[in-house]
Amino acid sequence: QVQLVESGGGLVQAGGSLRLSCAASGSRFRINGMGWYRQAPGKQRVMVASITRGGSTNYADSVKGRFTISRDNVKNTVYLQMNGLKPDDTAVYYCNAEYLNLDTYLSRAIWGQGTQVTVSS
């Protein structure tokens, strides 16, 4: 069983920065794609940024130039550096990962528990 544990959320003023981390734990797995999603109150969960195992990235237009996604394949950890935060960035941020079970060779996508990011104006 693979689990994701997120950290790094909190309260910050507009213009500030936060760094989110998400670490995968378990045994006999290989993480492939990883990403960050967010869900604001009353809205759907949307993709913020994603990164392949090889390091190719993709960003939502609303965060381009402000957020940076990165990963450490040895630590099975993905990061989201968020700069220039705006009140509209306020949401619960969820980590997502697709992993390969090295015993069954089946792939599965899993979610972290979510971490709250609140940006005050």
PDB file of C-alpha atoms in Angstrom:
ATOM      1  CA  GLN A   1       0.000   0.000   0.000  1.00  0.00           C
ATOM      2  CA  VAL A   2       1.368   3.394  -1.020  1.00  0.00           C
ATOM      3  CA  GLN A   3       0.389   6.530   0.870  1.00  0.00           C
ATOM      4  CA  LEU A   4       0.957  10.239   0.274  1.00  0.00           C
ATOM      5  CA  VAL A   5       1.595  12.651   3.112  1.00  0.00           C
ATOM      6  CA  GLU A   6       1.465  16.374   2.463  1.00  0.00           C
ATOM      7  CA  SER A   7       2.890  19.246   4.454  1.00  0.00           C
ATOM      8  CA  GLY A   8       3.608  22.938   4.159  1.00  0.00           C
ATOM      9  CA  GLY A   9       0.224  24.628   3.979  1.00  0.00           C
ATOM     10  CA  GLY A  10      -0.739  27.588   6.103  1.00  0.00           C
ATOM     11  CA  LEU A  11      -1.791  31.215   6.224  1.00  0.00           C
ATOM     12  CA  VAL A  12       0.148  33.823   4.290  1.00  0.00           C
ATOM     13  CA  GLN A  13      -0.395  37.394   3.176  1.00  0.00           C
ATOM     14  CA  ALA A  14      -0.893  38.259  -0.466  1.00  0.00           C
ATOM     15  CA  GLY A  15       2.450  38.406  -2.242  1.00  0.00           C
ATOM     16  CA  GLY A  16       3.979  35.862   0.100  1.00  0.00           C
ATOM     17  CA  SER A  17       5.356  32.394  -0.532  1.00  0.00           C
ATOM     18  CA  LEU A  18       4.747  28.857   0.644  1.00  0.00           C
ATOM     19  CA  ARG A  19       6.317  25.532  -0.222  1.00  0.00           C
ATOM     20  CA  LEU A  20       4.248  22.368  -0.217  1.00  0.00           C
ATOM     21  CA  SER A  21       5.751  18.896   0.033  1.00  0.00           C
ATOM     22  CA  CYS A  22       4.236  15.501  -0.626  1.00  0.00           C
ATOM     23  CA  ALA A  23       6.071  12.301   0.209  1.00  0.00           C
ATOM     24  CA  ALA A  24       5.087   8.814  -0.928  1.00  0.00           C
ATOM     25  CA  SER A  25       5.722   5.871   1.366  1.00  0.00           C
ATOM     26  CA  GLY A  26       5.237   2.137   1.032  1.00  0.00           C
ATOM     27  CA  SER A  27       7.106  -0.768  -0.448  1.00  0.00           C
ATOM     28  CA  ARG A  28       7.715  -2.251  -3.875  1.00  0.00           C
ATOM     29  CA  PHE A  29       6.492   0.672  -5.939  1.00  0.00           C
ATOM     30  CA  ARG A  30       7.684   3.187  -8.471  1.00  0.00           C
ATOM     31  CA  ILE A  31       6.132   6.609  -8.712  1.00  0.00           C
ATOM     32  CA  ASN A  32       5.433   7.833 -12.231  1.00  0.00           C
ATOM     33  CA  GLY A  33       3.469  11.072 -12.716  1.00  0.00           C
ATOM     34  CA  MET A  34       2.878  13.389  -9.772  1.00  0.00           C
ATOM     35  CA  GLY A  35       0.873  16.548  -9.456  1.00  0.00           C
ATOM     36  CA  TRP A  36      -0.844  19.130  -7.331  1.00  0.00           C
ATOM     37  CA  TYR A  37      -4.537  19.944  -7.479  1.00  0.00           C
ATOM     38  CA  ARG A  38      -6.597  22.437  -5.522  1.00  0.00           C
ATOM     39  CA  GLN A  39     -10.196  22.795  -4.515  1.00  0.00           C
ATOM     40  CA  ALA A  40     -11.680  26.075  -3.365  1.00  0.00           C
ATOM     41  CA  PRO A  41     -14.953  26.168  -1.386  1.00  0.00           C
ATOM     42  CA  GLY A  42     -17.893  25.457  -3.659  1.00  0.00           C
ATOM     43  CA  LYS A  43     -15.681  24.713  -6.666  1.00  0.00           C
ATOM     44  CA  GLN A  44     -14.382  21.637  -8.407  1.00  0.00           C
ATOM     45  CA  ARG A  45     -10.933  20.238  -7.860  1.00  0.00           C
ATOM     46  CA  VAL A  46      -8.599  21.459 -10.609  1.00  0.00           C
ATOM     47  CA  MET A  47      -5.057  20.693 -11.657  1.00  0.00           C
ATOM     48  CA  VAL A  48      -2.443  23.212 -10.596  1.00  0.00           C
ATOM     49  CA  ALA A  49       0.780  21.598 -11.794  1.00  0.00           C
ATOM     50  CA  SER A  50       2.058  18.202 -12.832  1.00  0.00           C
ATOM     51  CA  ILE A  51       5.442  16.607 -13.401  1.00  0.00           C
ATOM     52  CA  THR A  52       6.504  13.395 -15.082  1.00  0.00           C
ATOM     53  CA  ARG A  53       9.123  11.062 -13.701  1.00  0.00           C
ATOM     54  CA  GLY A  54      11.539  12.515 -16.238  1.00  0.00           C
ATOM     55  CA  GLY A  55      10.861  16.066 -15.064  1.00  0.00           C
ATOM     56  CA  SER A  56       8.541  17.442 -17.744  1.00  0.00           C
ATOM     57  CA  THR A  57       6.128  19.940 -16.220  1.00  0.00           C
ATOM     58  CA  ASN A  58       2.718  21.367 -16.936  1.00  0.00           C
ATOM     59  CA  TYR A  59       0.973  24.287 -15.225  1.00  0.00           C
ATOM     60  CA  ALA A  60      -2.474  25.793 -15.058  1.00  0.00           C
ATOM     61  CA  ASP A  61      -2.508  29.196 -16.760  1.00  0.00           C
ATOM     62  CA  SER A  62      -3.490  30.858 -13.483  1.00  0.00           C
ATOM     63  CA  VAL A  63      -0.208  29.878 -11.783  1.00  0.00           C
ATOM     64  CA  LYS A  64       2.311  30.054 -14.603  1.00  0.00           C
ATOM     65  CA  GLY A  65       5.277  32.185 -13.656  1.00  0.00           C
ATOM     66  CA  ARG A  66       4.409  32.070  -9.948  1.00  0.00           C
ATOM     67  CA  PHE A  67       4.423  28.370  -8.995  1.00  0.00           C
ATOM     68  CA  THR A  68       7.148  25.805  -9.606  1.00  0.00           C
ATOM     69  CA  ILE A  69       6.724  22.056  -9.308  1.00  0.00           C
ATOM     70  CA  SER A  70       9.717  19.794  -8.753  1.00  0.00           C
ATOM     71  CA  ARG A  71      10.396  16.297  -7.511  1.00  0.00           C
ATOM     72  CA  ASP A  72      13.048  14.090  -5.947  1.00  0.00           C
ATOM     73  CA  ASN A  73      12.739  10.569  -7.328  1.00  0.00           C
ATOM     74  CA  VAL A  74      15.067   9.133  -4.678  1.00  0.00           C
ATOM     75  CA  LYS A  75      12.904  10.518  -1.868  1.00  0.00           C
ATOM     76  CA  ASN A  76       9.648   9.888  -3.765  1.00  0.00           C
ATOM     77  CA  THR A  77       8.685  13.467  -2.981  1.00  0.00           C
ATOM     78  CA  VAL A  78       7.081  16.228  -5.015  1.00  0.00           C
ATOM     79  CA  TYR A  79       7.243  19.910  -4.133  1.00  0.00           C
ATOM     80  CA  LEU A  80       5.236  22.978  -5.068  1.00  0.00           C
ATOM     81  CA  GLN A  81       6.955  26.315  -4.569  1.00  0.00           C
ATOM     82  CA  MET A  82       4.307  29.024  -4.575  1.00  0.00           C
ATOM     83  CA  ASN A  83       5.418  32.634  -4.937  1.00  0.00           C
ATOM     84  CA  GLY A  84       3.406  35.787  -5.441  1.00  0.00           C
ATOM     85  CA  LEU A  85       0.404  34.240  -3.738  1.00  0.00           C
ATOM     86  CA  LYS A  86      -2.996  35.816  -4.291  1.00  0.00           C
ATOM     87  CA  PRO A  87      -6.264  35.506  -2.351  1.00  0.00           C
ATOM     88  CA  ASP A  88      -7.633  33.519  -5.316  1.00  0.00           C
ATOM     89  CA  ASP A  89      -5.030  30.832  -4.551  1.00  0.00           C
ATOM     90  CA  THR A  90      -6.852  30.044  -1.305  1.00  0.00           C
ATOM     91  CA  ALA A  91      -7.900  26.391  -1.431  1.00  0.00           C
ATOM     92  CA  VAL A  92      -7.194  22.925  -0.130  1.00  0.00           C
ATOM     93  CA  TYR A  93      -4.228  21.592  -2.075  1.00  0.00           C
ATOM     94  CA  TYR A  94      -4.070  17.888  -2.852  1.00  0.00           C
ATOM     95  CA  CYS A  95      -1.144  15.840  -4.011  1.00  0.00           C
ATOM     96  CA  ASN A  96      -1.762  13.169  -6.627  1.00  0.00           C
ATOM     97  CA  ALA A  97       0.520  10.374  -7.773  1.00  0.00           C
ATOM     98  CA  GLU A  98       0.360   7.481 -10.169  1.00  0.00           C
ATOM     99  CA  TYR A  99       2.427   4.552  -9.050  1.00  0.00           C
ATOM    100  CA  LEU A 100       3.377   1.153 -10.418  1.00  0.00           C
ATOM    101  CA  ASN A 101       3.171  -1.826  -8.082  1.00  0.00           C
ATOM    102  CA  LEU A 102       6.390  -3.733  -8.735  1.00  0.00           C
ATOM    103  CA  ASP A 103       4.843  -7.057  -7.705  1.00  0.00           C
ATOM    104  CA  THR A 104       1.662  -6.939  -9.791  1.00  0.00           C
ATOM    105  CA  TYR A 105       2.778  -4.379 -12.404  1.00  0.00           C
ATOM    106  CA  LEU A 106      -0.568  -2.664 -12.010  1.00  0.00           C
ATOM    107  CA  SER A 107      -0.774   1.131 -11.954  1.00  0.00           C
ATOM    108  CA  ARG A 108      -2.919   3.097  -9.582  1.00  0.00           C
ATOM    109  CA  ALA A 109      -3.559   6.774  -8.844  1.00  0.00           C
ATOM    110  CA  ILE A 110      -3.761   7.960  -5.250  1.00  0.00           C
ATOM    111  CA  TRP A 111      -4.436  11.213  -3.405  1.00  0.00           C
ATOM    112  CA  GLY A 112      -2.999  12.851  -0.351  1.00  0.00           C
ATOM    113  CA  GLN A 113      -5.176  14.059   2.500  1.00  0.00           C
ATOM    114  CA  GLY A 114      -4.999  17.702   1.456  1.00  0.00           C
ATOM    115  CA  THR A 115      -3.422  20.754   3.036  1.00  0.00           C
ATOM    116  CA  GLN A 116      -5.087  24.134   3.493  1.00  0.00           C
ATOM    117  CA  VAL A 117      -3.545  27.215   1.910  1.00  0.00           C
ATOM    118  CA  THR A 118      -5.099  30.543   2.880  1.00  0.00           C
ATOM    119  CA  VAL A 119      -3.963  33.822   1.365  1.00  0.00           C
ATOM    120  CA  SER A 120      -5.141  36.987   3.065  1.00  0.00           C
ATOM    121  CA  SER A 121      -5.497  40.283   1.230  1.00  0.00           C
TER     122      SER A 121
END
